CSV table of C-alpha atoms in Angstrom, one decimal:
chain,number,residue,atom,x,y,z
U,1,MET,CA,0.2,-0.8,-0.2
U,2,THR,CA,1.2,3.4,-1.4
U,3,LYS,CA,2.1,6.2,1.3
U,4,ALA,CA,-1.2,8.1,-0.6
U,5,VAL,CA,-2.8,5.4,0.1
U,6,HIS,CA,-2.1,4.8,3.9
U,7,ARG,CA,-3.3,9.3,3.9
U,8,ARG,CA,-6.5,8.5,2.5
U,9,ALA,CA,-7.9,5.1,4.7
U,10,PHE,CA,-6.7,6.6,7.7
U,11,ALA,CA,-8.5,10.1,6.7
U,12,GLY,CA,-11.1,8.3,6.3
U,13,ILE,CA,-11.6,6.8,9.9
U,14,GLY,CA,-10.6,10.2,11.3
U,15,LEU,CA,-13.4,11.7,9.0
U,16,ALA,CA,-15.7,8.7,11.0
U,17,ALA,CA,-15.2,9.4,14.0
U,18,MET,CA,-15.6,12.6,13.8
U,19,VAL,CA,-19.2,11.6,12.9
U,20,ALA,CA,-19.6,8.6,15.6
U,21,THR,CA,-18.6,11.7,17.6
U,22,ALA,CA,-20.9,14.4,16.6
U,23,ALA,CA,-23.3,11.4,16.6
U,24,LEU,CA,-23.0,10.5,20.2
U,25,VAL,CA,-22.8,13.8,21.4
U,26,ALA,CA,-26.3,15.3,20.0
U,27,VAL,CA,-28.1,12.2,21.0
U,28,PRO,CA,-28.3,13.0,24.8
U,29,SER,CA,-29.0,17.1,23.1
U,30,GLN,CA,-31.3,15.9,22.0
U,31,ALA,CA,-33.1,13.2,24.3
U,32,ALA,CA,-33.0,16.2,27.4
U,33,GLY,CA,-36.5,18.1,25.4
U,34,PRO,CA,-38.4,16.2,27.0
U,35,ARG,CA,-36.4,16.8,30.6
U,36,ASP,CA,-36.5,20.1,30.0
U,37,GLN,CA,-40.3,20.1,28.5
U,38,LEU,CA,-41.0,18.3,32.2
U,39,ARG,CA,-39.0,21.1,34.2
U,40,GLU,CA,-40.7,23.3,32.2
U,41,LYS,CA,-43.8,22.2,33.3
U,42,PHE,CA,-43.4,22.2,36.3
U,43,ASP,CA,-42.0,25.5,37.4
U,44,LYS,CA,-45.2,26.6,35.2
U,45,SER,CA,-47.1,24.5,37.5
U,46,LEU,CA,-45.6,25.7,40.9
U,47,LYS,CA,-44.4,29.7,40.4
U,48,GLY,CA,-45.9,32.4,41.6
U,49,LYS,CA,-48.5,29.7,43.5
U,50,THR,CA,-49.5,31.1,46.9
U,51,VAL,CA,-49.4,28.0,50.1
U,52,ALA,CA,-51.9,29.4,52.9
U,53,TRP,CA,-51.1,27.5,56.5
U,54,SER,CA,-53.6,27.8,59.5
U,55,PRO,CA,-51.2,26.4,62.5
U,56,VAL,CA,-53.4,25.7,65.6
U,57,TRP,CA,-50.6,27.5,67.0
U,58,MET,CA,-46.8,27.5,66.5
U,59,GLY,CA,-45.7,25.2,69.3
U,60,VAL,CA,-42.8,23.4,68.4
U,61,LEU,CA,-44.7,20.3,66.2
U,62,GLU,CA,-46.1,23.7,63.9
U,63,SER,CA,-43.1,25.5,63.8
U,64,GLU,CA,-41.0,22.3,62.5
U,65,TRP,CA,-43.4,21.7,59.9
U,66,THR,CA,-43.1,25.8,58.7
U,67,ARG,CA,-39.2,25.6,58.2
U,68,VAL,CA,-39.4,22.3,56.3
U,69,MET,CA,-42.6,24.1,53.8
U,70,LYS,CA,-41.1,27.2,53.6
U,71,ASP,CA,-37.9,26.1,53.1
U,72,ARG,CA,-39.8,23.7,50.1
U,73,PHE,CA,-41.6,26.6,49.0
U,74,ASP,CA,-38.6,29.0,48.0
U,75,ASP,CA,-37.0,26.8,46.6
U,76,TYR,CA,-39.3,26.3,43.6
U,77,GLY,CA,-41.4,30.0,44.2
U,78,ILE,CA,-44.4,29.1,45.5
U,79,LYS,CA,-45.0,32.0,48.7
U,80,LEU,CA,-45.8,30.7,51.9
U,81,VAL,CA,-48.6,32.6,54.1
U,82,THR,CA,-48.8,31.7,58.1
U,83,ARG,CA,-51.4,32.8,60.6
U,84,ASP,CA,-51.4,32.0,64.7
U,85,ALA,CA,-54.3,30.7,65.3
U,86,ASN,CA,-52.9,30.9,69.3
U,87,MET,CA,-54.9,27.9,70.0
U,88,LYS,CA,-57.9,30.3,70.0
U,89,SER,CA,-60.9,28.4,67.8
U,90,ASP,CA,-62.4,32.1,67.0
U,91,ILE,CA,-59.4,33.4,65.6
U,92,GLN,CA,-58.6,30.1,63.7
U,93,LEU,CA,-62.3,30.1,62.0
U,94,GLN,CA,-62.0,33.7,61.2
U,95,THR,CA,-58.5,33.2,59.2
U,96,VAL,CA,-59.7,30.6,57.4
U,97,SER,CA,-62.6,32.1,56.5
U,98,ASP,CA,-60.7,35.2,55.6
U,99,TYR,CA,-58.1,33.2,53.5
U,100,ILE,CA,-61.1,32.1,51.1
U,101,ASN,CA,-61.5,35.3,50.2
U,102,GLU,CA,-57.9,36.2,49.7
U,103,LYS,CA,-58.7,33.0,47.1
U,104,PRO,CA,-55.2,31.2,47.9
U,105,ASP,CA,-54.2,28.0,45.4
U,106,VAL,CA,-54.1,26.1,48.9
U,107,ILE,CA,-54.8,26.0,51.9
U,108,VAL,CA,-52.8,24.1,54.3
U,109,VAL,CA,-54.5,23.6,57.8
U,110,GLN,CA,-54.3,21.8,61.3
U,111,ASN,CA,-57.9,21.1,62.8
U,112,PRO,CA,-58.7,21.8,66.8
U,113,ASN,CA,-61.2,19.5,66.6
U,114,VAL,CA,-63.7,17.4,63.9
U,115,THR,CA,-65.9,20.3,63.5
U,116,LEU,CA,-64.7,23.9,63.6
U,117,LEU,CA,-63.2,23.4,59.7
U,118,ALA,CA,-65.3,21.4,58.4
U,119,LYS,CA,-67.5,23.2,56.0
U,120,GLU,CA,-65.1,26.2,55.8
U,121,LEU,CA,-62.7,23.4,54.3
U,122,LYS,CA,-66.2,22.2,51.6
U,123,ARG,CA,-65.9,25.9,51.1
U,124,ALA,CA,-62.8,26.6,50.0
U,125,MET,CA,-62.4,23.6,47.6
U,126,ASP,CA,-66.0,24.5,46.6
U,127,ALA,CA,-64.3,28.0,45.9
U,128,GLY,CA,-61.3,26.3,43.7
U,129,ILE,CA,-58.7,25.7,46.7
U,130,TYR,CA,-57.5,23.0,47.1
U,131,VAL,CA,-56.8,22.1,51.1
U,132,VAL,CA,-54.6,19.6,52.8
U,133,GLN,CA,-55.1,19.2,56.7
U,134,VAL,CA,-52.0,17.9,58.2
U,135,ASN,CA,-52.1,15.3,61.0
U,136,MET,CA,-55.3,16.5,62.9
U,137,ALA,CA,-58.2,15.8,60.6
U,138,SER,CA,-62.0,17.1,60.5
U,139,ASN,CA,-65.1,15.5,59.6
U,140,THR,CA,-64.6,16.9,55.9
U,141,LEU,CA,-62.5,14.9,53.7
U,142,THR,CA,-60.2,17.1,51.5
U,143,ASP,CA,-57.8,17.3,48.8
U,144,ALA,CA,-55.2,15.3,50.8
U,145,TYR,CA,-54.4,14.2,53.9
U,146,VAL,CA,-50.7,14.3,55.5
U,147,GLY,CA,-50.5,12.9,59.0
U,148,VAL,CA,-50.3,9.9,61.2
U,149,ASP,CA,-53.8,7.2,61.4
U,150,ALA,CA,-53.7,7.8,64.7
U,151,LYS,CA,-55.7,5.0,65.1
U,152,ASP,CA,-53.6,2.6,64.4
U,153,LEU,CA,-51.5,4.6,66.5
U,154,GLY,CA,-53.2,3.6,69.1
U,155,THR,CA,-53.1,0.4,69.0
U,156,LYS,CA,-49.4,-0.3,68.4
U,157,ILE,CA,-49.5,2.0,71.5
U,158,ALA,CA,-52.2,-0.3,73.6
U,159,ARG,CA,-50.1,-3.2,72.5
U,160,GLU,CA,-46.8,-2.5,73.8
U,161,VAL,CA,-49.0,-1.2,77.2
U,162,ILE,CA,-50.2,-5.0,77.6
U,163,ASN,CA,-46.5,-6.1,77.1
U,164,GLN,CA,-45.2,-4.1,79.8
U,165,CYS,CA,-48.4,-4.2,82.0
U,166,GLY,CA,-51.1,-7.3,81.4
U,167,GLY,CA,-51.2,-11.1,81.8
U,168,GLY,CA,-49.6,-11.0,85.7
U,169,LYS,CA,-46.3,-8.6,84.8
U,170,GLY,CA,-48.7,-6.0,86.8
U,171,SER,CA,-51.4,-4.4,87.5
U,172,GLY,CA,-53.1,-3.7,84.7
U,173,GLU,CA,-54.2,-1.1,85.6
U,174,VAL,CA,-53.8,2.3,82.9
U,175,ALA,CA,-54.9,5.6,83.0
U,176,ILE,CA,-55.2,7.5,79.2
U,177,LEU,CA,-54.2,11.4,78.5
U,178,GLU,CA,-55.7,12.6,75.5
U,179,GLY,CA,-55.9,15.4,74.3
U,180,GLU,CA,-58.4,18.1,73.3
U,181,ALA,CA,-61.0,15.5,73.2
U,182,THR,CA,-62.7,15.9,70.6
U,183,ALA,CA,-59.9,16.8,67.9
U,184,ALA,CA,-59.5,13.6,66.0
U,185,TYR,CA,-56.2,12.5,66.5
U,186,SER,CA,-56.8,12.3,69.5
U,187,LEU,CA,-60.5,11.0,69.8
U,188,ASP,CA,-59.3,8.3,67.0
U,189,MET,CA,-55.8,7.3,68.8
U,190,LYS,CA,-57.9,6.4,72.5
U,191,ASN,CA,-60.5,4.7,70.2
U,192,GLY,CA,-57.7,2.3,68.4
U,193,ALA,CA,-56.3,2.3,72.2
U,194,MET,CA,-59.7,0.7,74.5
U,195,GLU,CA,-60.3,-1.6,71.0
U,196,VAL,CA,-57.0,-3.6,71.8
U,197,PHE,CA,-57.3,-2.8,75.6
U,198,LYS,CA,-60.5,-5.1,75.4
U,199,THR,CA,-58.9,-7.9,73.9
U,200,ASP,CA,-56.9,-8.1,77.3
U,201,PRO,CA,-59.1,-9.1,80.2
U,202,SER,CA,-56.4,-8.0,82.7
U,203,ILE,CA,-55.9,-4.6,81.1
U,204,LYS,CA,-58.4,-2.2,83.8
U,205,VAL,CA,-58.1,1.8,82.3
U,206,VAL,CA,-59.4,3.1,85.6
U,207,SER,CA,-58.7,7.2,84.1
U,208,SER,CA,-59.0,8.7,80.7
U,209,GLN,CA,-59.0,12.6,80.3
U,210,PRO,CA,-58.7,15.4,78.2
U,211,THR,CA,-55.6,17.7,78.9
U,212,SER,CA,-56.0,19.9,76.5
U,213,TRP,CA,-52.7,19.3,74.7
U,214,ASP,CA,-51.0,21.5,78.7
U,215,ALA,CA,-48.7,19.3,80.0
U,216,ASN,CA,-49.2,21.7,84.0
U,217,LYS,CA,-53.4,19.5,83.0
U,218,ALA,CA,-51.8,16.5,82.5
U,219,GLY,CA,-49.6,16.9,85.8
U,220,ASP,CA,-53.1,17.4,88.1
U,221,ILE,CA,-54.6,14.3,86.2
U,222,THR,CA,-52.2,12.7,86.9
U,223,THR,CA,-51.1,13.6,90.6
U,224,THR,CA,-55.0,12.7,91.4
U,225,VAL,CA,-54.4,9.3,89.4
U,226,LEU,CA,-52.0,7.9,92.0
U,227,GLN,CA,-53.3,9.2,94.3
U,228,GLN,CA,-56.6,7.5,93.9
U,229,HIS,CA,-55.1,4.5,92.0
U,230,PRO,CA,-51.8,3.3,93.9
U,231,LYS,CA,-51.4,0.6,91.8
U,232,LEU,CA,-51.1,1.9,88.2
U,233,CYS,CA,-49.3,0.3,85.9
U,234,GLY,CA,-48.6,2.3,83.0
U,235,ILE,CA,-50.2,5.8,81.4
U,236,LEU,CA,-50.3,6.2,77.5
U,237,SER,CA,-50.8,10.1,76.4
U,238,VAL,CA,-51.2,10.8,73.1
U,239,TRP,CA,-48.6,13.2,72.8
U,240,GLY,CA,-44.8,14.0,73.8
U,241,PRO,CA,-44.7,17.7,75.8
U,242,GLN,CA,-48.1,16.8,77.2
U,243,THR,CA,-46.8,14.0,78.9
U,244,ALA,CA,-43.8,15.8,80.5
U,245,GLY,CA,-46.4,17.1,83.3
U,246,ALA,CA,-47.2,13.3,83.8
U,247,ALA,CA,-43.9,12.1,84.5
U,248,GLN,CA,-42.9,15.4,86.9
U,249,ALA,CA,-46.5,14.3,88.7
U,250,ILE,CA,-45.2,10.4,88.6
U,251,LYS,CA,-41.5,11.8,89.8
U,252,ALA,CA,-43.1,13.7,92.8
U,253,ALA,CA,-44.9,11.1,93.7
U,254,ASN,CA,-41.6,8.9,94.1
U,255,MET,CA,-43.3,6.5,91.9
U,256,GLY,CA,-40.8,6.6,88.8
U,257,ASP,CA,-39.8,2.9,89.2
U,258,LYS,CA,-43.5,1.6,89.3
U,259,VAL,CA,-45.0,3.7,86.4
U,260,LYS,CA,-44.8,3.1,83.3
U,261,VAL,CA,-45.0,5.9,80.1
U,262,PHE,CA,-46.4,5.3,76.3
U,263,VAL,CA,-46.3,8.2,74.6
U,264,ALA,CA,-47.0,9.2,70.8
U,265,SER,CA,-44.6,11.5,69.9
U,266,ASP,CA,-44.0,13.6,67.5
U,267,GLY,CA,-40.1,13.1,67.2
U,268,GLN,CA,-39.2,15.8,69.4
U,269,PRO,CA,-36.0,16.6,71.1
U,270,ALA,CA,-37.3,16.8,74.6
U,271,ASP,CA,-39.5,13.3,74.0
U,272,CYS,CA,-35.8,11.9,73.3
U,273,ASP,CA,-34.5,13.5,76.0
U,274,LEU,CA,-37.3,11.8,78.4
U,275,LEU,CA,-37.1,8.4,77.4
U,276,GLU,CA,-33.3,9.1,78.0
U,277,GLN,CA,-33.9,10.3,80.8
U,278,GLY,CA,-36.4,7.4,81.7
U,279,ALA,CA,-38.9,9.6,82.6
U,280,PHE,CA,-40.5,8.3,79.2
U,281,SER,CA,-40.5,4.6,78.8
U,282,ALA,CA,-41.5,3.8,75.3
U,283,ASN,CA,-42.5,6.7,72.5
U,284,LEU,CA,-43.8,5.9,68.8
U,285,SER,CA,-42.5,8.3,67.3
U,286,TYR,CA,-43.4,10.3,64.0
U,287,ARG,CA,-40.5,12.9,62.9
U,288,ALA,CA,-41.8,16.2,62.2
U,289,ASP,CA,-39.8,17.2,59.9
U,290,VAL,CA,-40.3,14.3,57.6
U,291,GLN,CA,-44.0,15.4,58.1
U,292,GLY,CA,-43.0,18.3,56.9
U,293,GLN,CA,-41.6,17.6,53.5
U,294,THR,CA,-44.7,15.1,53.0
U,295,ILE,CA,-46.9,18.5,53.4
U,296,ALA,CA,-45.1,20.2,50.9
U,297,ASP,CA,-45.0,17.0,48.8
U,298,ALA,CA,-48.6,17.2,48.9
U,299,VAL,CA,-48.8,20.6,47.3
U,300,ILE,CA,-46.7,20.2,44.5
U,301,ALA,CA,-48.9,17.4,43.8
U,302,LEU,CA,-51.7,19.2,43.7
U,303,LEU,CA,-50.7,22.1,41.6
U,304,GLN,CA,-48.8,19.7,39.1
U,305,ALA,CA,-52.1,17.2,38.5
U,306,GLY,CA,-54.6,20.5,38.3
U,307,ASP,CA,-57.1,18.2,39.0
U,308,LYS,CA,-60.7,19.7,40.3
U,309,PRO,CA,-60.2,20.9,44.2
U,310,GLY,CA,-62.1,18.0,46.0
U,311,SER,CA,-62.7,15.7,43.0
U,312,LYS,CA,-59.8,13.8,44.7
U,313,ASN,CA,-59.2,12.7,48.5
U,314,ILE,CA,-55.7,11.3,48.9
U,315,ALA,CA,-53.7,10.2,51.9
U,316,TYR,CA,-49.7,10.3,52.8
U,317,TYR,CA,-49.8,8.5,56.2
U,318,THR,CA,-46.4,9.2,58.2
U,319,THR,CA,-44.8,5.8,59.3
U,320,PRO,CA,-43.9,6.1,63.2
U,321,ALA,CA,-41.0,4.0,65.0
U,322,TRP,CA,-40.0,3.1,68.2
U,323,VAL,CA,-37.9,4.9,70.1
U,324,LYS,CA,-37.1,3.1,73.2
U,325,SER,CA,-33.1,3.5,74.0
U,326,LYS,CA,-30.5,6.2,72.9
U,327,ASP,CA,-29.6,4.4,70.1
U,328,ASP,CA,-33.6,5.3,68.2
U,329,ARG,CA,-32.5,9.4,68.6
U,330,MET,CA,-32.8,9.2,65.0
U,331,TYR,CA,-36.8,8.5,65.4
U,332,CYS,CA,-36.4,12.3,67.1
U,333,PHE,CA,-35.6,15.6,64.7
U,334,SER,CA,-32.9,17.9,65.1
U,335,ILE,CA,-34.4,21.7,65.0
U,336,PRO,CA,-31.4,23.8,63.0
U,337,LYS,CA,-29.3,26.3,64.7
U,338,GLY,CA,-30.8,29.6,64.0
U,339,ALA,CA,-34.1,28.4,63.1
U,340,LYS,CA,-37.3,30.0,64.6
């Protein structure tokens, strides 16, 4: 083969290589088209939208939900409006009514009880506003519910109570610390627990009283119950922060080695602290920060789907996990430094 032929052959190979390389480079560029379109649709669905948030109050739980929602929504150009009802039902009712008149794209609400906001939530959907309920539902089903299955939470905790207080392992005497008596979260959890307790004849529920989510009231109730039932084996409490008062009452009565405390926890750091200190026996924990992410996911899904408000009822149930020692600390959330 002559040198000229060699040169022509190598030139042909080089040209073919360049064509092949160009083709390989071109393929990803062409394939990116649909992905670019997906992002464009995503941004168009979300940017400039408004989410109106109505919590019962801005406690640690609600503040964590708010922090996570705001972080997510800021990333996508969604405006978050928040108004704190500060545990006042009349203010929260007025807040939701005002939101409907202001016509945000989505209303996110934490119901104080099953009836207060039920009619307003339906009115919101009828007005073309998506409604997401968080952890404490009403009697009105809305576009989405994000939170625990409270009845299931109650059954799981009750089984743990039976494991430690039933079947001759203790007196079998149990007290329940409710939250707000007509709040779905508290009501459903109590009902779930009672169904399980009724299956064990050794368990006797000697007290079941609402605390209104107040640690001082929970402490007063516990003090009275301990005086009336000195053989009390266990306390089932529907919420961690209120249970701190019960733990103090047990300590004051010098009954920490006799009375076991079982808690439904939203994952607040203080709940893990109290368990590690021995004040709580077991927490069934759902992390508020994870719920905050799910609330944002529900809102984003509704805005992208574009279905008529009220046409579907989607549930995003939170999966809880047991906290029984310091090794389970990951099931309590950490509040970032500087977070408000």
